[in-house]
């Protein structure tokens, strides 16, 4: 049953408001409330001076009103006294500057002393509230990586990295060989000679940087795991969750989520569009809605991380405060985003936040209520959603027929050495995802070590570090598979493979990349009729059995195939990506249902949810079958319209 929640900060408001807040939440159809993720200074104003009376009372009031609680560990905001006790817990940026106290996330994941403090406060909280009947779930920390805080170039990271390298390579010689340190006389004779890969004269060795990315990602995993194991012990049976963010790539979310029960994320569609949108025209068109695929992508990605279990922990309720511009969503958008999340398998959508704070950093961020406690538009829409979901038949986010493979280490490898200023690995993957969505597909996003059984088509847009075993599992799946450019182009040590790219794929599809080129903005390698490559193009040498599917105007291969395997030798524009996918989906026996401008669909049997992200009404008749029943909305979707149909 889809559930609504809200983020609430009892410590921000007088106690005499709490009971009324709780009653109004329940009245609005909200049943979960997340609290305390930033409350360390109120829980422990000075070392060992614990103050729990307020939290006891808040939990009691909320719980007795009928709400269930998601309690958080407060480790994203270490208090000042703690920072003063160990100032070297602060992170250091790539320029070597310490990032100071005075906002949040001021810690280094590598600092052993801070990790111990996190264990201590987590244990205290878990022992006190772990078996509390009102507390049904725990959130660890808050948004790992937010404000670029995954990576730190501090002393703790330097010594941690050296130890990690010593374990990985055993001898400096082995490391020298793996990294290719003979180049530019970078050889070392002792692990203690290795520095972090910042502040070098020109770029540091990509192998050095890639290992530092791995080390850094593992620190986030360890940090989270430490809290999870305490919570598992003292809070039995409760869901443990963390709230990830959009387009955060500097740690492996599959690895962190492996220790969680549920993966959740914080969805701010309009803020994200401002930061990551395609171009100005796109941003203007979607300025009050967000990118039509961005939310869906992250729902699918984090559902994959959570092995099927997904929540939206924070849902944008109105204008936010943190993007360069913060437009008002179209009326209806909060409702649309909520239904869309449920359609992608979210069990919970929780709004950020109950009431706008009149003070401090986020005073310009809307809530469901205004600072004077009058209800804002977001609250009306949340209430509307709560009425609508109550009437929907149960639906499941069952396995899709298409998998899209997403591999964090491969993204690190390319971001370290893009070889083209605009080769943004995430944008490239997201481009393929968007093309699938415009063709009306529902998609699972999976890691490189996924079980691929049962998929009819698998899209592997970006896997430079493809292992032999991933290649074999893919080949055995029997699915139609599309590989993007740069597949198999790097070893685990960030070197070019002996047999040249696409490395292990050559055993199944006999092609060899002879040369690669990156293309200036606007430059295209055009095919005869099928679209073009932009940003990146590879010159292929074809073995006998590989056949050219699309060639450029000089008859060079752009897309090649053998049997069920297709290789795309560049970054396809929208038209080319759609053409490749149409062909492949057809071979996989699947139906393509072009959604048309601005509309998107998601099938969650027996339902189909149709949404309109554009600023104009759109007719969706082509997406509704003869025997289908409209449960919510209509054929003509207004701006921010949602139509939910039951399929015949
Ligand atoms: C999230 C964060 C919240 C709040 C929100 C504002 O990134 O988890 O604490 O800052 O953004 O949009």
XYZ file of C-alpha atoms and ligand atoms in Angstrom:
660
model
C 0.000 0.000 0.000
C 1.605 3.327 -1.050
C 2.320 5.472 2.001
C 2.882 9.189 2.522
C 5.401 10.638 4.922
C 6.868 13.971 5.926
C 10.151 15.329 7.274
C 9.672 17.102 10.573
C 11.939 19.021 12.949
C 10.308 19.178 16.391
C 13.480 20.873 17.693
C 12.734 23.863 15.437
C 9.312 24.589 16.927
C 7.798 25.285 20.361
C 6.603 22.152 22.109
C 3.060 23.425 22.231
C 2.856 23.101 18.434
C 3.803 19.416 18.262
C 0.428 17.866 19.085
C -1.395 20.042 16.597
C 1.233 19.336 13.929
C 0.832 15.610 14.522
C -2.950 15.790 14.339
C -2.824 17.769 11.091
C -0.352 15.307 9.557
C -2.709 12.450 10.265
C -5.641 14.450 8.929
C -3.671 15.038 5.719
C -3.279 11.289 5.180
C 0.367 11.173 6.248
C 1.409 8.131 8.226
C 5.222 8.305 8.478
C 7.326 11.074 9.935
C 11.111 11.359 9.708
C 12.883 13.148 12.527
C 16.176 14.090 14.190
C 18.764 13.769 11.420
C 20.374 17.095 12.338
C 19.664 17.155 16.075
C 22.995 16.191 17.640
C 23.519 19.568 19.377
C 20.132 19.173 21.079
C 20.695 15.534 21.989
C 24.157 16.106 23.421
C 24.849 19.817 23.970
C 28.183 18.976 25.586
C 30.112 15.727 25.799
C 28.130 13.082 27.692
C 25.385 15.546 28.673
C 22.583 13.652 27.040
C 19.186 15.318 26.716
C 16.495 12.999 25.534
C 13.425 14.416 27.248
C 12.426 16.433 24.191
C 12.882 13.538 21.795
C 11.041 11.147 24.120
C 8.168 13.574 24.205
C 8.180 14.246 20.452
C 8.160 10.523 19.659
C 5.408 9.984 22.169
C 3.210 12.773 20.801
C 3.733 11.792 17.164
C 3.301 8.097 17.900
C 0.146 8.537 19.961
C -1.355 10.636 17.186
C -1.065 7.522 14.997
C 2.144 8.300 13.124
C 5.009 5.867 12.629
C 8.502 7.260 12.954
C 11.676 7.103 10.898
C 14.386 8.019 13.374
C 17.758 9.170 12.083
C 21.301 9.042 13.335
C 22.462 12.674 13.624
C 25.924 12.107 12.204
C 25.658 14.543 9.274
C 25.947 17.419 11.763
C 28.632 16.843 14.399
C 28.301 19.538 17.088
C 30.887 22.247 17.661
C 32.299 20.792 20.879
C 33.083 17.568 19.054
C 34.807 19.345 16.190
C 36.824 21.355 18.697
C 37.920 18.163 20.419
C 39.294 16.757 17.183
C 39.661 19.433 14.528
C 41.418 17.021 12.198
C 38.070 15.280 11.595
C 37.227 18.102 9.193
C 37.489 17.305 5.512
C 39.993 19.008 3.223
C 39.113 19.989 -0.335
C 41.193 19.331 -3.454
C 42.849 22.740 -3.072
C 44.088 21.681 0.351
C 41.732 23.943 2.307
C 39.978 22.722 5.428
C 36.179 22.805 5.228
C 35.048 24.382 8.470
C 32.221 24.076 10.962
C 29.159 26.275 10.362
C 26.890 24.366 7.988
C 26.743 20.577 7.781
C 28.537 17.414 6.619
C 31.802 18.760 8.074
C 33.602 15.475 8.517
C 35.966 13.147 6.728
C 34.807 9.569 6.145
C 38.404 8.471 6.782
C 38.673 9.848 10.311
C 38.757 6.936 12.758
C 37.998 9.149 15.772
C 34.872 10.528 14.138
C 33.747 7.051 13.128
C 34.039 6.029 16.792
C 31.943 9.021 17.820
C 29.305 8.037 15.280
C 29.244 4.527 16.699
C 28.878 5.956 20.190
C 25.922 8.250 19.429
C 24.273 5.611 17.249
C 24.544 3.040 20.031
C 23.049 5.439 22.576
C 20.108 6.248 20.303
C 19.592 2.675 19.176
C 19.546 1.388 22.748
C 17.052 4.016 23.796
C 14.649 3.868 20.847
C 15.488 0.659 18.992
C 12.513 -1.228 20.387
C 10.177 1.729 20.645
C 6.858 0.698 19.088
C 6.430 3.973 17.256
C 9.837 3.779 15.565
C 9.498 1.569 12.491
C 12.582 2.598 10.522
C 16.007 4.180 10.878
C 17.820 6.466 8.487
C 21.616 6.460 8.680
C 23.171 9.949 8.542
C 21.782 12.185 5.786
C 22.659 12.308 2.092
C 26.162 10.906 1.932
C 28.124 13.011 -0.506
C 25.887 16.102 -0.361
C 27.866 19.348 -0.885
C 30.727 17.331 -2.424
C 31.681 15.701 0.822
C 32.554 12.160 -0.234
C 36.163 12.940 -1.066
C 38.564 14.435 1.440
C 42.256 15.143 1.015
C 42.933 15.230 4.753
C 45.722 13.518 6.723
C 43.394 10.704 7.781
C 42.575 9.997 4.141
C 46.256 10.029 3.198
C 47.270 7.469 5.799
C 44.140 5.396 5.215
C 44.828 5.341 1.489
C 48.430 4.241 2.020
C 47.316 1.331 4.200
C 44.653 0.408 1.681
C 47.211 0.386 -1.143
C 49.622 -1.712 0.912
C 46.892 -4.304 1.393
C 45.864 -4.213 -2.239
C 49.300 -4.392 -3.846
C 51.475 -5.964 -1.135
C 54.654 -4.403 -2.561
C 55.562 -0.990 -3.997
C 56.844 -2.774 -7.114
C 53.488 -4.360 -7.754
C 51.850 -0.963 -7.387
C 54.411 0.635 -9.732
C 53.644 -1.980 -12.359
C 49.874 -1.748 -11.929
C 49.862 2.021 -12.206
C 52.544 2.277 -14.886
C 54.656 4.491 -12.633
C 57.703 4.175 -14.860
C 55.985 6.911 -16.852
C 57.317 10.353 -15.745
C 59.519 8.688 -13.071
C 56.614 8.292 -10.684
C 58.010 5.096 -9.139
C 57.975 4.699 -5.361
C 59.905 2.389 -3.072
C 57.666 2.633 -0.032
C 53.901 3.036 0.405
C 54.642 5.982 2.696
C 55.859 7.897 -0.377
C 52.413 7.918 -1.925
C 50.405 11.099 -1.682
C 46.822 11.816 -2.511
C 46.204 12.665 -6.168
C 45.536 16.390 -5.642
C 47.726 19.473 -6.032
C 49.964 17.848 -8.635
C 51.428 20.097 -11.340
C 49.320 18.593 -14.089
C 46.905 15.662 -13.923
C 47.838 12.842 -11.578
C 48.159 9.290 -12.915
C 44.632 8.038 -13.766
C 45.379 4.688 -12.089
C 46.287 6.571 -8.903
C 43.065 8.573 -9.102
C 40.950 5.510 -9.810
C 42.334 3.714 -6.772
C 41.671 6.786 -4.668
C 38.080 6.802 -5.960
C 37.734 3.148 -4.943
C 39.273 3.784 -1.539
C 36.963 6.754 -0.993
C 33.848 4.828 -1.993
C 34.755 2.026 0.394
C 35.016 4.532 3.251
C 31.368 5.499 2.718
C 30.405 1.829 2.694
C 32.287 1.228 5.973
C 30.902 4.341 7.596
C 27.354 3.268 6.814
C 27.959 -0.364 7.706
C 29.204 0.609 11.183
C 25.889 2.300 11.961
C 23.825 -0.429 10.343
C 25.373 -3.172 12.440
C 24.567 -1.274 15.647
C 21.001 -0.644 14.511
C 20.519 -4.278 13.512
C 21.490 -5.320 17.015
C 19.394 -2.854 19.015
C 16.520 -2.128 16.627
C 15.436 -5.574 15.450
C 12.880 -5.808 12.684
C 13.102 -2.131 11.742
C 13.841 -1.079 8.167
C 17.218 0.564 7.788
C 17.436 3.109 5.031
C 19.636 5.911 3.773
C 18.540 8.855 1.641
C 20.659 9.068 -1.522
C 20.680 12.041 -3.884
C 20.227 12.655 -7.584
C 23.249 12.295 -9.872
C 25.719 11.565 -7.122
C 28.445 9.406 -8.543
C 31.437 9.487 -6.248
C 30.593 6.392 -4.256
C 29.077 3.109 -5.289
C 25.448 3.219 -4.201
C 24.952 -0.482 -4.939
C 27.663 -1.261 -2.373
C 26.258 1.052 0.303
C 22.717 -0.178 -0.274
C 23.795 -3.811 0.064
C 23.747 -3.234 3.835
C 20.346 -1.500 3.859
C 16.803 -2.847 3.744
C 15.523 -0.073 1.513
C 17.195 2.467 -0.751
C 15.623 5.896 -0.684
C 16.447 9.163 -2.367
C 15.636 12.835 -2.188
C 13.793 14.090 -5.231
C 14.029 17.792 -6.108
C 13.084 17.802 -9.797
C 13.259 21.542 -10.432
C 16.460 22.098 -8.497
C 18.077 19.193 -10.385
C 16.934 20.554 -13.747
C 18.639 23.854 -12.985
C 21.853 22.045 -12.120
C 21.918 19.255 -14.676
C 19.410 20.109 -17.414
C 20.375 19.660 -21.067
C 20.511 23.218 -22.396
C 18.818 26.567 -21.885
C 15.841 25.824 -24.178
C 15.245 22.541 -22.360
C 15.528 24.207 -18.954
C 13.068 26.899 -19.959
C 10.558 24.390 -21.320
C 10.672 22.209 -18.224
C 11.415 24.919 -15.638
C 8.239 24.238 -13.654
C 8.287 20.446 -13.952
C 11.850 19.133 -14.000
C 13.463 16.910 -16.619
C 10.868 14.337 -17.753
C 13.252 11.403 -17.228
C 15.430 12.451 -14.302
C 13.084 11.350 -11.527
C 12.187 8.107 -13.299
C 15.866 7.326 -13.808
C 16.658 7.665 -10.119
C 13.568 5.734 -9.047
C 14.730 2.883 -11.284
C 18.362 3.174 -10.205
C 17.654 3.196 -6.490
C 14.975 0.507 -6.756
C 17.816 -1.545 -8.264
C 20.141 -0.584 -5.404
C 17.459 -1.515 -2.871
C 16.898 -4.910 -4.519
C 13.320 -3.935 -5.285
C 12.646 -1.725 -2.275
C 12.462 2.018 -2.873
C 11.290 5.060 -0.905
C 11.381 8.743 -1.706
C 12.543 10.214 1.578
C 12.333 13.874 0.570
C 9.990 15.131 -2.116
C 10.137 18.746 -3.293
C 6.922 20.501 -2.162
C 7.349 23.868 -3.941
C 10.299 26.170 -4.752
C 13.597 25.109 -3.150
C 16.345 27.467 -2.006
C 19.548 25.965 -3.359
C 19.486 26.029 -7.171
C 20.663 29.072 -9.137
C 16.999 29.852 -9.887
C 14.079 28.380 -8.000
C 10.850 28.558 -10.009
C 7.467 27.590 -8.685
C 6.323 24.147 -9.869
C 3.167 24.069 -12.001
C 0.142 23.523 -9.767
C -0.270 19.733 -9.759
C 3.408 18.863 -10.015
C 3.751 17.665 -6.435
C 0.913 15.300 -7.137
C 2.467 14.178 -10.426
C 5.887 13.524 -8.871
C 4.239 11.509 -6.100
C 2.208 9.300 -8.439
C 5.216 8.840 -10.681
C 7.292 7.605 -7.739
C 4.626 5.080 -6.784
C 4.419 3.925 -10.388
C 8.161 3.196 -10.253
C 7.738 1.045 -7.186
C 8.205 3.506 -4.318
C 6.564 2.245 -1.135
C 6.784 5.673 0.503
C 6.778 9.276 -0.676
C 7.763 11.642 2.095
C 7.623 15.413 1.659
C 10.376 17.777 2.696
C 9.345 19.479 4.953
C 6.253 19.871 7.134
C 6.702 23.610 7.648
C 8.995 26.155 6.069
C 11.594 27.385 8.576
C 11.641 31.173 9.000
C 15.312 31.124 10.053
C 18.762 29.956 8.925
C 20.018 28.565 5.616
C 16.790 27.126 4.227
C 14.340 29.898 5.093
C 13.547 30.288 1.359
C 12.682 26.571 0.989
C 8.946 25.880 0.917
C 7.282 23.285 3.087
C 3.793 21.826 3.157
C 2.955 24.723 5.478
C 4.211 28.306 5.473
C 6.310 29.638 8.366
C 3.133 31.107 9.928
C 1.623 27.600 9.830
C -0.911 28.351 7.107
C -1.238 25.433 4.674
C 0.718 25.880 1.438
C -0.189 24.410 -1.957
C 2.036 21.358 -1.428
C -0.188 20.270 1.443
C -3.333 20.398 -0.695
C -1.618 18.279 -3.322
C -0.314 15.778 -0.792
C -3.858 15.423 0.572
C -5.180 14.894 -2.920
C -2.569 12.152 -3.479
C -3.543 10.473 -0.230
C -7.187 10.306 -1.335
C -6.244 9.032 -4.795
C -3.871 6.278 -3.730
C -6.460 4.944 -1.307
C -8.725 4.112 -4.239
C -6.156 2.500 -6.547
C -5.976 -1.269 -6.903
C -2.687 -2.816 -5.748
C 0.075 -2.796 -8.346
C 3.555 -4.174 -8.323
C 6.805 -2.872 -9.750
C 7.509 -6.291 -11.207
C 10.634 -7.011 -13.194
C 10.852 -5.027 -16.438
C 11.754 -6.653 -19.758
C 14.640 -4.233 -20.285
C 17.659 -3.808 -18.067
C 20.008 -0.868 -18.292
C 23.402 -1.537 -16.755
C 24.858 1.147 -14.497
C 28.399 0.810 -13.138
C 29.875 3.419 -10.804
C 33.574 2.439 -11.216
C 33.217 2.757 -14.987
C 31.914 6.290 -14.530
C 34.874 7.129 -12.277
C 37.259 5.775 -14.906
C 35.823 7.971 -17.642
C 35.403 11.066 -15.523
C 39.086 10.758 -14.604
C 40.138 10.690 -18.258
C 37.234 11.900 -20.413
C 39.318 12.642 -23.530
C 36.670 15.163 -24.569
C 35.592 18.097 -22.431
C 31.912 17.221 -22.714
C 32.173 13.433 -22.388
C 30.051 13.252 -19.286
C 29.542 9.540 -18.631
C 26.359 10.066 -16.640
C 24.843 12.267 -19.365
C 25.695 9.607 -21.918
C 23.967 6.837 -19.948
C 21.036 9.123 -19.235
C 20.728 9.808 -22.968
C 20.124 6.109 -23.654
C 17.644 5.929 -20.797
C 15.721 8.920 -22.205
C 15.567 7.290 -25.639
C 14.090 4.121 -24.110
C 11.515 6.171 -22.249
C 10.466 8.081 -25.346
C 9.829 4.658 -26.879
C 7.452 3.903 -24.026
C 9.599 1.387 -22.158
C 9.618 0.506 -18.461
C 13.169 -0.184 -17.341
C 15.174 -1.808 -14.547
C 18.590 -0.333 -13.753
C 21.031 -2.997 -12.627
C 24.691 -3.352 -11.579
C 27.370 -5.134 -13.605
C 27.118 -8.251 -11.431
C 23.330 -8.511 -11.785
C 21.443 -11.643 -12.639
C 20.383 -10.933 -16.225
C 18.030 -13.891 -16.538
C 14.636 -13.068 -17.910
C 15.493 -9.792 -19.637
C 14.624 -9.570 -23.308
C 16.928 -6.631 -23.906
C 19.927 -5.287 -22.008
C 21.431 -1.880 -22.658
C 25.056 -1.460 -21.605
C 25.695 2.195 -22.391
C 28.899 2.660 -20.468
C 31.100 -0.166 -19.264
C 34.761 0.639 -19.987
C 35.829 -1.645 -17.163
C 33.982 -4.738 -18.275
C 35.258 -7.920 -16.675
C 35.455 -11.240 -18.520
C 32.855 -12.649 -16.152
C 30.347 -9.853 -16.788
C 30.843 -10.390 -20.508
C 30.194 -14.111 -20.170
C 27.073 -13.633 -18.047
C 25.738 -11.117 -20.524
C 26.458 -13.407 -23.449
C 24.750 -16.337 -21.730
C 21.608 -14.294 -21.032
C 20.523 -14.705 -24.652
C 19.015 -11.204 -24.548
C 19.390 -8.605 -27.260
C 22.279 -6.482 -25.999
C 23.435 -3.024 -27.029
C 26.904 -1.893 -25.990
C 27.869 1.769 -26.007
C 31.212 3.267 -27.006
C 34.243 2.767 -24.767
C 33.012 -0.689 -23.681
C 35.916 -2.802 -22.436
C 38.351 0.016 -23.114
C 40.096 -0.062 -19.731
C 41.574 -2.705 -17.448
C 40.942 -2.505 -13.711
C 44.210 -0.533 -13.491
C 42.957 2.034 -15.964
C 45.144 0.824 -18.816
C 44.254 -0.047 -22.409
C 43.636 -3.811 -22.681
C 46.241 -5.915 -24.549
C 43.810 -6.851 -27.306
C 42.597 -3.216 -27.612
C 39.014 -2.124 -26.918
C 36.352 -3.434 -26.677
C 38.437 -5.946 -24.668
C 36.401 -9.000 -23.618
C 33.579 -8.153 -26.035
C 35.862 -9.133 -28.921
C 35.385 -12.831 -28.106
C 31.716 -12.482 -29.037
C 31.639 -9.573 -31.458
C 34.781 -9.437 -33.610
C 35.547 -5.731 -33.768
C 38.561 -3.731 -32.748
C 38.727 -0.017 -31.985
C 41.611 1.419 -34.029
C 41.283 5.057 -33.083
C 38.945 7.266 -31.081
C 38.146 10.903 -31.499
C 36.183 13.392 -29.446
C 34.136 15.929 -31.362
C 33.768 19.651 -30.724
C 30.309 20.900 -29.642
C 28.028 20.899 -32.658
C 30.318 18.684 -34.787
C 28.549 15.552 -36.022
C 29.471 12.321 -37.755
C 26.351 11.796 -39.820
C 24.794 8.604 -41.095
C 22.865 8.422 -44.355
C 19.407 8.560 -42.765
C 19.592 7.318 -39.208
C 20.899 10.223 -37.162
C 24.420 11.091 -36.102
C 27.190 10.657 -33.584
C 28.121 13.618 -31.420
C 30.948 14.206 -28.919
C 32.643 10.829 -29.539
C 33.367 8.556 -32.494
C 35.406 5.363 -32.810
C 37.039 3.995 -35.923
C 36.407 0.258 -36.038
C 38.130 -2.637 -37.687
C 35.566 -5.386 -38.357
C 36.186 -9.127 -38.278
C 34.368 -11.329 -40.785
C 31.249 -12.065 -38.841
C 30.482 -8.524 -37.709
C 28.118 -6.681 -39.972
C 27.582 -2.969 -40.310
C 24.081 -1.874 -39.388
C 24.543 1.880 -39.762
C 27.416 3.582 -41.538
C 28.434 7.215 -41.912
C 28.480 9.144 -45.155
C 32.011 7.932 -45.831
C 30.776 4.365 -45.304
C 32.588 3.925 -42.027
C 30.766 1.666 -39.551
C 28.835 3.504 -36.846
C 26.740 0.653 -35.515
C 27.715 -2.991 -35.954
C 26.157 -6.271 -34.888
C 26.577 -9.976 -34.723
C 23.578 -12.068 -33.720
C 22.039 -10.599 -30.594
C 24.968 -8.254 -29.878
C 25.060 -4.680 -31.157
C 27.890 -2.178 -30.709
C 27.458 1.567 -31.073
C 30.764 3.195 -31.992
C 30.050 6.663 -30.629
C 27.711 8.885 -28.655
C 24.458 8.743 -30.644
C 22.178 11.744 -30.901
C 18.516 11.231 -29.965
C 17.492 10.104 -33.430
C 20.253 7.538 -33.789
C 19.766 6.175 -30.269
C 16.043 5.736 -30.912
C 16.678 4.031 -34.243
C 19.153 1.589 -32.740
C 16.775 0.787 -29.909
C 13.770 0.362 -32.184
C 15.678 -2.224 -34.172
C 16.923 -4.063 -31.125
C 13.576 -4.050 -29.312
C 11.918 -5.389 -32.415
C 14.421 -8.239 -32.563
C 13.670 -8.885 -28.896
C 9.985 -9.241 -29.796
C 9.012 -6.128 -27.869
C 6.558 -3.397 -28.720
C 7.613 0.181 -29.060
C 5.082 2.816 -27.984
C 6.428 6.287 -28.732
C 5.079 8.553 -26.007
C 5.208 11.792 -27.977
C 6.448 15.108 -26.673
C 6.415 15.609 -22.916
C 4.406 12.494 -22.070
C 5.981 9.531 -20.311
C 4.540 6.216 -19.177
C 5.373 3.616 -16.614
C 3.717 0.211 -16.485
C 3.184 -1.345 -13.089
C 0.813 -4.137 -13.815
C -2.174 -3.944 -13.903
C -1.742 -0.167 -14.001
C -0.174 2.280 -16.393
C 0.673 5.753 -15.140
C 0.907 8.485 -17.769
C 2.374 11.874 -16.884
C 2.683 15.169 -18.721
C 5.906 17.037 -17.925
C 5.389 19.743 -20.552
C 3.896 23.226 -20.227
C 1.060 22.411 -22.697
C -1.871 19.982 -22.498
C -1.179 16.693 -24.339
C -3.442 14.026 -25.728
C -2.561 10.514 -24.552
C -5.129 8.516 -26.528
C -2.348 6.602 -28.321
C -1.145 5.269 -24.961
C -4.553 4.024 -23.828
C -5.924 0.786 -25.249
C -9.537 0.055 -26.197
C -10.399 -2.028 -23.164
C -8.389 0.016 -20.660
C -10.216 1.805 -17.841
C -9.243 5.291 -16.772
C -9.023 5.381 -12.969
C -7.520 8.839 -12.492
C -7.319 11.735 -14.962
C -8.380 11.784 -18.582
C -7.178 11.144 -22.138
C -6.247 14.770 -22.533
C -3.617 15.511 -19.911
C -3.555 19.101 -18.680
C -0.249 20.683 -17.679
C 1.093 18.545 -14.792
C -1.580 15.999 -15.606
C -1.509 12.418 -14.353
C -3.653 9.706 -15.863
C -3.702 6.257 -14.343
C -5.349 3.478 -16.296
C -6.089 -0.125 -15.550
C -5.003 -2.198 -18.524
C -7.394 -4.558 -20.157
C 18.331 17.838 0.916
C 18.672 17.639 2.370
C 17.693 18.347 3.288
C 17.419 19.727 2.788
C 16.895 19.654 1.389
C 16.533 20.996 0.808
O 19.456 17.758 0.117
O 18.698 16.284 2.721
O 18.217 18.384 4.589
O 18.595 20.476 2.852
O 17.883 19.093 0.567
O 16.074 20.859 -0.515
